[in-house]
Amino acid sequence: MKIYNSLKREKEEFVPLRDNEVRMYVCGITAYDYCHIGHARSAVVFDVLVRYLRDKGYKVIFVRNFTDIDDKIINRAHKENLPWDEVARKYIEAFYEDMDRLNILRADIEPKATEHIEEMIELTQKLIDMGFAYVTSRGDVYFRVRKFKTYGELSGRNIEELQAGARIEPGEEKEDPLDFALWKSAKPGEPKWPSPWGEGRPGWHLECSAMSEKYLGLPFDIHGGGQDLIFPHHENEKAQSEAAYSTSFVRYWVHNGFVQVNSEKMSKSLGNFVTIRDILNNYHPEVLRFFLLTKHYRSPLDYNLESVEEAEKGLKRIYQAVEELEAILSNKKWKKVKVDSSLIEEIKEQQDKFFLSLEDDLNTAKAIGYLFNTVRIVNRIATDKNLRKAEPMKDVLVEIREFLTRAGKILGVLNLAPAVFLEELKDIQLKRKNIAREEVEALIAKRQDARKNKDFALADSLREQLVALGIEVKDTPAGPVWEVVS
RNA sequence: GGCGGCAUAGCCAAGUGGUAAGGCAGCGGUCUGCAAAACCGCCAUUCUCCGGUUCAAAUCCGGAUGCCGCCUCCA
């Protein structure tokens, strides 16, 4: 497949270093708050990448870390009046809750920074010994940025540009404002670990260098994260790792685009942070997941209610087609008739194009288009009285079912039985509109009575009442069926 | 100020040289007591604007305008 490499700034053919094995590292969360929609996008994007690579037959070793010691966690601990490690534990647990609901697979290895202090100290010592780092009088250790010649290569900046923005904070003893911390000496009351340079804690960038080397070795194939991590986090990781191990660090750097909220940057100051759990109060987790995949992973994505509800309608359309497909397949009496082979070719074409889209830099938005084309074909068969019972269609329909299952497994949607999803969706829509199921069912029962009595005027007025509530009733041979509409 | 990205129908969105996927909404039809779903048909001679390259450009180049991100913690 082709994948966009942030380092080269172009799409490249993806070839793993070792035959059939893909080694991949994605920066996980700093556990100091609930996860927001941006975390969800990053998690979903790399989850789909892992799933797709596995579908292609690669053995993927996937590492996603937890930053469980950091300034932000310490600050949060003060605010919540909790021990810092309790804060980390609490938000890691919340992370799992949210990610499980979004159907994000667990990484193969999920290392925590605090469990790798030893490795980080070793790495820091190595950099000091090599002259890439230095210790200050108060026990901080800094990386000597100017000594690392290709610094800025990943983020596309040069030292002079960076110089302008860099500052030395009061009390810091940097040789150069560009230098960044590998080890921070502990202030009174802060969490700390013993080290050759005194008690302190590791700098943020260090953990990913230490843990990726430990679990994957260098160089490894894919390093992922949000676009904002390119600078300084990934630039610094790269500098540390390449300086210490004298080899290239990562072969393909993959970064996902940002999520905006109502066309604005999501930020604490604007107060527009949208957490995953907030969204899942009002929308089905698969809907959120599907929404996140309707735009290419590198483009900015605007989160707004209209777009999510559009995704909801789209996913519902696919599920309804799957339900219909299964209904046709449950038929036992197939008729021996000839069918037009062009239809069969059209179906195959959609499948091929679906996979070709993913081959091209994981274009899920495009791939989903072919899913909808497949849905239209299924519905076309379903509405044709002859086709839906035609013997030659049977194998074709089974194949479509298998295709949709496989596609769903890659995208991490269509994971539920259609009837289950549609009921769950209905519940969450009713909740959103604050309508009780019983209320709807009572009105429908009343309308059925009226219809039996051929009192169509009453039946129609009851229908109008339901429509006013946002409920649409459809009359089927098996009785009335209702849906919530926006 | 420096670096980078993006501008496609009412809305969302794919499309990196060969003549505009898909979804939502809308309109007409089939079906229906009515309606909904579904299906069929319609819905961008045109891709922010101005130049250029080419037989051919939404796609490449130059310029303009607008929006956004990064440069400080951030997925």
Coordinates of C-alpha atoms (C1' of nucleotides) in Angstrom, one line a residue:
Chain A
M1 CA 0.0 0.0 0.0
K2 CA 1.0 3.6 -0.3
I3 CA 1.3 5.7 2.8
Y4 CA 2.1 9.4 3.3
N5 CA 5.4 9.8 5.1
S6 CA 5.6 13.1 7.0
L7 CA 9.4 12.9 6.9
K8 CA 9.6 12.8 3.1
R9 CA 6.4 14.8 2.7
E10 CA 5.1 12.5 0.1
K11 CA 3.3 9.2 -0.4
E12 CA 5.6 6.2 -0.4
E13 CA 5.1 2.5 -1.1
F14 CA 5.0 0.8 2.3
V15 CA 7.5 -2.0 2.6
P16 CA 8.2 -3.3 6.1
L17 CA 11.8 -3.8 7.1
R18 CA 11.3 -7.4 8.0
D19 CA 9.4 -9.5 5.5
N20 CA 6.0 -9.9 6.9
E21 CA 6.2 -8.1 10.2
V22 CA 5.2 -4.6 10.8
R23 CA 6.5 -2.9 13.9
M24 CA 4.4 0.2 14.8
Y25 CA 4.4 2.7 17.7
V26 CA 1.8 5.3 18.3
C27 CA 2.0 8.0 21.0
G28 CA -0.7 7.3 23.5
I29 CA -2.3 9.7 26.0
T30 CA -1.0 11.7 28.8
A31 CA -3.3 10.5 31.5
Y32 CA -4.5 13.8 33.1
D33 CA -8.0 14.2 31.7
Y34 CA -10.9 12.5 29.9
C35 CA -10.2 11.8 26.2
H36 CA -11.7 14.1 23.7
I37 CA -12.8 13.8 20.1
G38 CA -9.3 14.4 18.9
H39 CA -8.0 11.4 20.8
A40 CA -10.8 9.5 19.3
R41 CA -9.8 10.3 15.8
S42 CA -6.2 9.4 16.3
A43 CA -7.1 6.2 18.0
V44 CA -9.6 5.2 15.3
V45 CA -7.2 6.1 12.4
F46 CA -4.4 4.0 13.8
D47 CA -6.7 1.3 14.8
V48 CA -7.9 1.0 11.2
L49 CA -4.4 1.1 10.0
V50 CA -3.5 -1.9 12.2
R51 CA -6.6 -3.7 11.2
Y52 CA -6.0 -3.2 7.5
L53 CA -2.3 -4.3 7.7
R54 CA -3.5 -7.4 9.5
D55 CA -6.2 -8.0 6.9
K56 CA -3.4 -7.8 4.3
G57 CA -1.6 -10.6 6.1
Y58 CA 1.1 -8.7 8.0
K59 CA 2.0 -9.7 11.5
V60 CA 1.7 -6.3 13.3
I61 CA 3.4 -5.6 16.6
F62 CA 1.6 -2.6 17.9
V63 CA 2.9 -0.5 20.8
R64 CA 0.9 2.3 22.3
N65 CA 2.3 4.0 25.5
F66 CA 0.8 5.8 28.4
T67 CA 2.4 8.9 29.8
D68 CA 1.7 8.5 33.5
I69 CA 4.1 11.0 34.9
D70 CA 4.2 14.5 33.6
D71 CA 3.8 18.2 34.6
K72 CA 0.1 18.1 33.6
I73 CA -0.6 15.1 35.7
I74 CA 1.1 16.8 38.7
N75 CA -1.0 19.9 38.2
R76 CA -4.1 17.9 37.8
A77 CA -3.3 16.1 41.1
H78 CA -3.2 19.4 42.9
K79 CA -6.5 20.4 41.4
E80 CA -8.3 17.2 42.1
N81 CA -6.6 16.8 45.4
L82 CA -5.5 13.3 44.6
P83 CA -2.1 11.6 44.6
W84 CA -0.5 12.0 41.1
D85 CA -0.4 8.3 40.5
E86 CA -4.1 8.1 41.3
V87 CA -4.8 10.7 38.7
A88 CA -2.9 8.7 36.1
R89 CA -4.7 5.5 37.1
K90 CA -8.1 7.1 37.0
Y91 CA -7.7 8.5 33.5
I92 CA -6.1 5.4 32.1
E93 CA -9.1 3.6 33.3
A94 CA -11.4 6.2 31.6
F95 CA -9.3 5.8 28.4
Y96 CA -10.0 2.1 28.3
E97 CA -13.7 2.6 28.9
D98 CA -14.0 5.1 26.1
M99 CA -11.8 3.2 23.7
D100 CA -13.5 -0.1 24.3
R101 CA -16.8 1.6 23.4
L102 CA -15.3 2.8 20.2
N103 CA -14.1 -0.7 19.4
I104 CA -10.5 0.2 19.5
L105 CA -8.3 -2.9 19.7
R106 CA -5.9 -3.1 22.5
A107 CA -2.3 -2.6 21.5
D108 CA 0.0 -5.6 21.8
I109 CA 2.2 -3.8 24.3
E110 CA 1.0 -0.8 26.3
P111 CA 4.0 0.4 28.3
K112 CA 3.8 3.1 31.0
A113 CA 6.5 5.6 31.5
T114 CA 6.8 5.0 35.2
E115 CA 7.6 1.4 34.6
H116 CA 10.6 2.3 32.4
I117 CA 12.5 4.8 34.5
E118 CA 15.5 2.4 34.5
E119 CA 15.6 2.3 30.7
M120 CA 15.3 6.1 30.5
I121 CA 18.1 6.7 32.9
E122 CA 20.3 4.4 30.8
L123 CA 19.4 6.2 27.7
T124 CA 20.1 9.5 29.2
Q125 CA 23.5 8.3 30.5
K126 CA 24.3 7.1 27.1
L127 CA 23.6 10.5 25.6
I128 CA 25.7 12.2 28.2
D129 CA 28.6 9.8 27.6
M130 CA 28.3 10.5 23.9
G131 CA 28.3 14.3 24.4
F132 CA 24.8 14.7 23.2
A133 CA 23.6 15.7 26.7
Y134 CA 24.8 17.6 29.8
V135 CA 24.0 17.8 33.4
T136 CA 23.4 21.2 35.1
S137 CA 24.3 22.2 38.7
R138 CA 20.8 21.6 39.9
G139 CA 20.6 18.1 38.4
D140 CA 18.7 18.7 35.2
V141 CA 19.9 16.9 32.0
Y142 CA 19.4 18.6 28.7
F143 CA 19.8 17.4 25.1
R144 CA 22.3 19.4 23.1
V145 CA 20.2 20.2 20.0
R146 CA 22.9 21.9 17.9
K147 CA 25.1 18.8 18.2
F148 CA 22.5 16.7 16.4
K149 CA 23.0 17.8 12.8
T150 CA 19.7 16.8 11.2
Y151 CA 17.6 18.4 13.9
G152 CA 14.5 19.9 12.3
E153 CA 14.4 17.4 9.5
L154 CA 11.1 15.9 10.4
S155 CA 9.2 19.1 11.2
G156 CA 10.8 21.0 8.3
R157 CA 12.4 23.7 10.3
N158 CA 15.9 25.0 10.6
I159 CA 17.8 25.9 13.7
E160 CA 17.7 29.6 13.0
E161 CA 13.9 29.6 12.7
L162 CA 13.6 27.7 15.9
Q163 CA 16.0 30.0 17.7
A164 CA 13.6 32.9 17.4
G165 CA 10.9 31.2 19.4
A166 CA 13.0 29.5 22.0
R167 CA 13.4 30.8 25.5
I168 CA 15.2 30.0 28.6
E169 CA 12.9 30.0 31.6
P170 CA 14.1 31.6 34.8
G171 CA 16.2 29.2 36.8
E172 CA 17.0 27.0 33.9
E173 CA 20.7 26.4 33.1
K174 CA 20.5 25.6 29.4
E175 CA 23.6 26.0 27.3
D176 CA 21.3 27.0 24.4
P177 CA 17.6 27.9 24.4
L178 CA 16.9 25.2 21.9
D179 CA 18.0 22.4 24.3
F180 CA 15.3 20.3 25.8
A181 CA 15.0 18.3 29.0
L182 CA 15.8 14.6 29.3
W183 CA 15.7 14.6 33.0
K184 CA 14.1 17.1 35.4
S185 CA 15.3 17.5 38.9
A186 CA 12.5 17.2 41.5
K187 CA 11.2 20.2 43.3
P188 CA 10.0 19.7 46.8
G189 CA 6.8 17.6 47.0
E190 CA 7.1 16.4 43.4
P191 CA 7.2 12.7 42.4
K192 CA 10.8 11.6 42.0
W193 CA 13.1 8.7 41.2
P194 CA 16.7 8.3 42.1
S195 CA 19.2 8.9 39.3
P196 CA 23.0 9.5 38.9
W197 CA 22.1 13.2 38.7
G198 CA 20.0 13.3 41.8
E199 CA 16.3 12.7 42.4
G200 CA 14.0 13.7 39.6
R201 CA 11.8 12.5 36.7
P202 CA 12.1 11.9 33.0
G203 CA 11.3 14.5 30.4
W204 CA 8.3 13.7 28.2
H205 CA 10.1 13.0 24.9
L206 CA 12.4 10.4 26.5
E207 CA 9.9 7.7 27.2
C208 CA 8.9 7.1 23.6
S209 CA 12.6 6.8 22.6
A210 CA 13.3 4.4 25.4
M211 CA 10.2 2.2 25.1
S212 CA 10.1 2.0 21.3
E213 CA 13.7 0.8 21.3
K214 CA 13.0 -1.7 24.0
Y215 CA 9.9 -3.3 22.4
L216 CA 10.5 -2.8 18.7
G217 CA 14.2 -2.2 18.1
L218 CA 15.5 0.4 15.7
P219 CA 14.6 1.3 13.1
F220 CA 11.0 0.3 13.3
D221 CA 8.4 0.7 10.6
I222 CA 5.7 3.1 11.6
H223 CA 5.5 5.9 14.1
G224 CA 2.1 7.6 14.5
G225 CA 0.4 10.4 16.3
G226 CA -1.5 13.6 15.8
Q227 CA 0.0 16.3 13.6
D228 CA 0.7 18.5 16.6
L229 CA 3.2 16.0 17.9
I230 CA 5.5 16.5 14.9
F231 CA 7.1 19.4 16.7
P232 CA 8.6 19.2 19.2
H233 CA 7.7 15.8 20.4
H234 CA 8.6 13.6 17.5
E235 CA 11.5 15.8 16.4
N236 CA 13.0 15.4 19.8
E237 CA 12.3 11.7 20.0
K238 CA 14.0 11.3 16.7
A239 CA 17.0 13.3 17.8
Q240 CA 17.4 11.3 21.1
S241 CA 17.1 7.9 19.4
E242 CA 19.2 8.5 16.4
A243 CA 21.9 10.2 18.5
A244 CA 22.0 7.4 21.0
Y245 CA 21.7 4.4 18.7
S246 CA 23.5 5.7 15.7
T247 CA 20.9 4.5 13.3
S248 CA 17.7 5.8 11.8
F249 CA 14.8 5.8 14.1
V250 CA 11.6 5.4 12.1
R251 CA 10.9 4.4 8.5
Y252 CA 7.4 5.9 8.0
W253 CA 6.1 8.8 10.1
V254 CA 2.3 8.9 10.0
H255 CA 0.3 11.8 11.4
N256 CA -3.4 12.4 11.5
G257 CA -5.1 15.7 11.0
F258 CA -6.8 17.8 13.7
V259 CA -10.5 17.8 14.7
Q260 CA -12.1 21.2 14.9
V261 CA -15.4 21.8 16.7
N262 CA -17.9 23.9 14.9
S263 CA -15.1 25.2 12.7
E264 CA -13.1 26.4 15.6
K265 CA -9.9 25.0 17.1
M266 CA -10.6 22.9 20.2
S267 CA -8.9 24.5 23.1
K268 CA -9.2 24.9 26.9
S269 CA -9.5 28.7 26.5
L270 CA -12.4 28.5 24.1
G271 CA -14.0 26.0 26.4
N272 CA -15.1 23.9 23.5
F273 CA -13.5 20.6 24.4
V274 CA -15.8 17.7 23.5
T275 CA -15.1 14.5 25.3
I276 CA -15.8 11.1 23.9
R277 CA -18.1 10.3 26.8
D278 CA -20.1 13.4 26.1
I279 CA -20.6 12.5 22.5
L280 CA -21.5 8.9 23.4
N281 CA -24.3 10.2 25.6
N282 CA -26.1 11.3 22.5
Y283 CA -24.7 9.2 19.7
H284 CA -24.0 5.5 19.1
P285 CA -20.3 4.6 19.4
E286 CA -20.3 3.1 15.9
V287 CA -21.8 6.3 14.5
L288 CA -18.9 8.3 16.0
R289 CA -16.4 5.9 14.6
F290 CA -18.1 5.9 11.2
F291 CA -18.1 9.7 11.2
L292 CA -14.4 9.9 12.0
L293 CA -13.8 7.7 8.9
T294 CA -15.8 9.7 6.5
K295 CA -13.0 12.1 5.9
H296 CA -9.4 11.3 4.9
Y297 CA -7.2 10.9 8.0
R298 CA -4.8 13.7 7.1
S299 CA -7.4 16.4 6.5
P300 CA -8.8 18.6 9.2
L301 CA -12.2 17.3 10.3
D302 CA -14.9 19.5 11.6
Y303 CA -17.0 18.1 14.4
N304 CA -20.6 19.4 14.4
L305 CA -24.0 17.9 15.1
E306 CA -25.2 18.1 11.5
S307 CA -22.2 16.1 10.2
V308 CA -22.5 13.4 12.9
E309 CA -26.2 13.0 12.3
E310 CA -25.5 12.6 8.6
A311 CA -23.0 9.9 9.4
E312 CA -25.7 8.4 11.6
K313 CA -28.1 8.2 8.6
G314 CA -25.4 6.8 6.4
L315 CA -24.5 4.0 8.8
K316 CA -28.2 3.2 9.4
R317 CA -28.6 2.9 5.6
I318 CA -25.8 0.3 5.5
Y319 CA -27.1 -1.6 8.4
Q320 CA -30.6 -1.7 6.9
A321 CA -29.2 -3.1 3.7
V322 CA -27.3 -5.8 5.6
E323 CA -30.6 -6.7 7.4
E324 CA -32.3 -6.9 4.1
L325 CA -29.5 -9.0 2.6
E326 CA -29.8 -11.4 5.5
A327 CA -33.6 -11.6 5.0
I328 CA -33.1 -12.5 1.4
L329 CA -30.5 -15.1 2.3
S330 CA -32.8 -16.7 4.8
N331 CA -35.1 -17.6 1.9
K332 CA -35.0 -21.4 1.1
K333 CA -36.8 -21.5 -2.2
W334 CA -34.5 -20.3 -5.0
K335 CA -35.7 -20.2 -8.6
K336 CA -33.7 -21.4 -11.4
V337 CA -33.6 -18.4 -13.7
K338 CA -30.9 -16.5 -15.7
V339 CA -29.7 -13.2 -14.4
D340 CA -27.7 -10.4 -16.1
S341 CA -24.0 -11.0 -15.4
S342 CA -23.3 -7.2 -15.6
L343 CA -24.8 -6.9 -12.1
I344 CA -22.3 -9.4 -10.7
E345 CA -19.4 -7.6 -12.3
E346 CA -20.6 -4.3 -10.9
I347 CA -20.6 -5.8 -7.4
K348 CA -17.0 -7.1 -7.8
E349 CA -15.9 -3.7 -9.1
Q350 CA -17.1 -2.1 -5.8
Q351 CA -15.2 -4.6 -3.8
D352 CA -12.0 -4.1 -5.8
K353 CA -12.3 -0.3 -5.5
F354 CA -12.9 -0.5 -1.8
F355 CA -9.6 -2.2 -1.3
L356 CA -7.8 0.0 -3.8
S357 CA -8.9 3.0 -1.9
L358 CA -7.4 1.7 1.3
E359 CA -4.3 0.9 -0.6
D360 CA -4.0 4.5 -1.4
D361 CA -2.9 6.1 1.9
L362 CA -5.8 4.6 3.8
N363 CA -8.5 6.5 2.0
T364 CA -11.5 5.5 4.1
A365 CA -13.7 8.3 2.9
K366 CA -13.4 7.0 -0.7
A367 CA -13.7 3.4 0.4
I368 CA -17.0 4.2 2.2
G369 CA -18.3 5.5 -1.1
Y370 CA -18.0 2.0 -2.6
L371 CA -19.7 0.6 0.4
F372 CA -22.6 2.8 -0.4
N373 CA -22.6 1.7 -4.0
T374 CA -22.7 -1.9 -2.8
V375 CA -25.6 -1.0 -0.6
R376 CA -27.5 0.4 -3.5
I377 CA -26.9 -2.8 -5.5
V378 CA -28.2 -4.9 -2.6
N379 CA -31.3 -2.8 -2.4
R380 CA -31.8 -3.0 -6.1
I381 CA -31.8 -6.8 -5.8
A382 CA -34.1 -6.7 -2.8
T383 CA -36.7 -4.6 -4.6
D384 CA -36.7 -6.9 -7.7
K385 CA -39.1 -9.8 -7.0
N386 CA -37.4 -12.1 -9.5
L387 CA -33.8 -11.3 -8.7
R388 CA -34.2 -11.8 -5.0
K389 CA -35.2 -15.4 -5.5
A390 CA -33.0 -16.2 -8.4
E391 CA -30.7 -19.1 -7.7
P392 CA -27.6 -17.6 -9.4
M393 CA -27.9 -14.6 -7.0
K394 CA -27.5 -16.8 -3.9
D395 CA -23.7 -17.1 -4.1
V396 CA -23.3 -13.5 -5.1
L397 CA -25.3 -12.4 -2.1
V398 CA -23.3 -14.6 0.2
E399 CA -20.2 -13.0 -1.2
I400 CA -21.6 -9.5 -0.6
R401 CA -22.3 -10.5 2.9
E402 CA -18.8 -11.7 3.4
F403 CA -17.4 -8.5 1.8
L404 CA -19.4 -6.3 4.1
T405 CA -18.3 -8.3 7.1
R406 CA -14.7 -8.0 6.1
A407 CA -15.0 -4.3 5.3
G408 CA -16.7 -3.8 8.7
K409 CA -13.9 -5.6 10.4
I410 CA -11.3 -3.4 8.9
L411 CA -13.2 -0.2 9.6
G412 CA -14.3 -1.4 13.0
V413 CA -18.0 -0.8 12.2
L414 CA -20.9 -3.1 11.2
N415 CA -19.9 -5.1 14.2
L416 CA -23.4 -5.8 15.5
A417 CA -26.3 -7.7 14.2
P418 CA -28.4 -5.3 12.2
A419 CA -31.5 -5.7 14.5
V420 CA -29.3 -5.0 17.5
F421 CA -27.7 -1.9 16.1
L422 CA -31.0 -0.5 14.8
E423 CA -32.7 -1.0 18.2
E424 CA -29.7 0.6 20.1
L425 CA -29.8 3.4 17.6
K426 CA -33.5 3.9 18.2
D427 CA -33.0 4.0 22.0
I428 CA -30.3 6.6 21.8
Q429 CA -32.3 8.7 19.4
L430 CA -35.3 8.6 21.7
K431 CA -33.1 9.6 24.6
R432 CA -31.8 12.5 22.5
K433 CA -35.3 13.7 21.8
N434 CA -36.5 12.9 25.3
I435 CA -39.3 10.7 24.2
A436 CA -40.4 7.6 26.0
R437 CA -40.7 4.4 24.0
E438 CA -44.1 3.6 25.6
E439 CA -45.5 6.9 24.5
V440 CA -44.7 6.1 20.9
E441 CA -46.0 2.6 21.1
A442 CA -49.3 3.7 22.6
L443 CA -49.9 6.1 19.8
I444 CA -49.1 3.5 17.2
A445 CA -51.5 1.0 18.9
K446 CA -54.2 3.6 18.8
R447 CA -53.5 4.3 15.1
Q448 CA -53.7 0.6 14.3
D449 CA -57.1 0.4 15.9
A450 CA -58.3 3.3 13.8
R451 CA -56.9 1.8 10.7
K452 CA -58.7 -1.5 11.4
N453 CA -61.9 0.4 11.7
K454 CA -61.1 2.2 8.5
D455 CA -61.1 5.5 10.4
F456 CA -58.4 6.9 8.2
A457 CA -59.0 10.5 9.3
L458 CA -58.1 9.5 12.9
A459 CA -55.3 7.3 11.7
D460 CA -53.8 10.2 9.8
S461 CA -54.1 12.6 12.7
L462 CA -52.3 10.1 14.9
R463 CA -49.6 9.8 12.2
E464 CA -49.3 13.6 12.3
Q465 CA -48.9 13.6 16.0
L466 CA -46.1 11.0 15.7
V467 CA -44.4 13.0 13.0
A468 CA -44.5 16.1 15.2
L469 CA -42.7 14.0 17.8
G470 CA -40.1 13.1 15.2
I471 CA -41.4 9.6 14.7
E472 CA -42.2 8.1 11.3
V473 CA -44.4 5.1 10.9
K474 CA -44.3 2.7 8.0
D475 CA -46.9 0.2 7.4
T476 CA -45.5 -3.2 6.3
P477 CA -47.3 -6.5 5.7
A478 CA -46.0 -7.6 9.1
G479 CA -47.5 -4.6 10.8
P480 CA -46.4 -1.0 11.6
V481 CA -42.7 -0.3 12.0
W482 CA -41.5 3.0 13.4
E483 CA -38.3 5.0 13.2
V484 CA -37.0 8.2 14.8
V485 CA -36.1 10.9 12.3
S486 CA -34.3 14.1 12.9
Chain B
rG1 C1' 7.2 37.6 11.5
rG2 C1' 8.8 32.3 9.9
rC3 C1' 7.0 27.3 8.1
rG4 C1' 3.1 24.4 6.3
rG5 C1' -1.9 23.1 4.7
rC6 C1' -6.6 23.9 2.4
rA7 C1' -10.3 26.4 -1.1
rU8 C1' -14.9 21.0 -5.4
rA9 C1' -23.0 21.6 -6.0
rG10 C1' -27.6 24.0 -0.6
rC11 C1' -24.5 21.1 3.0
rC12 C1' -20.6 17.0 4.0
rA13 C1' -17.0 14.8 0.8
rA14 C1' -13.6 11.7 -2.9
rG15 C1' -10.8 13.0 -6.9
rU16 C1' -2.5 14.7 -8.1
rG17 C1' -2.8 15.3 -16.3
rG18 C1' -7.6 12.5 -19.9
rU19 C1' -12.7 15.3 -19.4
rA20 C1' -16.4 15.8 -11.9
rA21 C1' -17.2 9.0 -6.7
rG22 C1' -20.4 8.8 -2.6
rG23 C1' -23.6 10.7 1.4
rC24 C1' -27.3 14.3 3.3
rA25 C1' -31.1 17.7 1.7
rG26 C1' -34.4 18.8 -2.7
rC27 C1' -37.4 17.7 -7.1
rG28 C1' -40.2 14.0 -10.5
rG29 C1' -41.8 8.8 -10.9
rU30 C1' -42.8 3.4 -9.0
rC31 C1' -45.0 1.4 -4.6
rU32 C1' -48.8 2.9 -0.7
rG33 C1' -55.9 3.9 1.9
rC34 C1' -52.3 8.1 3.1
rA35 C1' -47.3 8.0 4.2
rA36 C1' -42.3 6.1 5.0
rA37 C1' -38.4 3.0 3.5
rA38 C1' -36.4 1.1 -1.0
rC39 C1' -35.7 1.5 -6.2
rC40 C1' -35.6 4.5 -11.0
rG41 C1' -34.7 9.5 -13.0
rC42 C1' -33.1 14.7 -12.2
rC43 C1' -29.7 17.8 -9.3
rA44 C1' -21.5 21.2 -10.5
rU45 C1' -20.3 22.2 -19.1
rU46 C1' -17.7 22.9 -13.9
rC47 C1' -13.9 22.7 -9.4
rU48 C1' -12.2 30.8 -5.1
rC49 C1' -10.1 34.4 -8.9
rC50 C1' -6.3 35.8 -12.7
rG51 C1' -2.4 34.3 -15.8
rG52 C1' 0.9 30.3 -17.8
rU53 C1' 2.6 25.1 -19.4
rU54 C1' 0.1 21.1 -22.3
rC55 C1' -3.3 18.0 -27.7
rA56 C1' -5.6 17.8 -22.8
rA57 C1' -5.7 20.7 -15.9
rA58 C1' -10.1 20.5 -10.4
rU59 C1' -5.4 18.1 -10.8
rC60 C1' 1.3 21.0 -12.8
rC61 C1' 3.7 26.3 -12.5
rG62 C1' 3.3 31.7 -11.1
rG63 C1' 0.3 35.5 -8.8
rA64 C1' -4.1 37.3 -6.0
rU65 C1' -7.9 36.6 -2.3
rG66 C1' -9.9 33.9 1.8
rC67 C1' -9.7 30.2 5.7
rC68 C1' -6.8 27.1 8.9
rG69 C1' -2.7 24.8 11.5
rC70 C1' 2.2 24.8 13.6
rC71 C1' 6.3 27.8 15.6
rU72 C1' 4.5 27.2 23.7
rC73 C1' 1.2 22.1 26.6
rC74 C1' -1.9 19.7 23.1
rA75 C1' -4.3 13.8 19.3

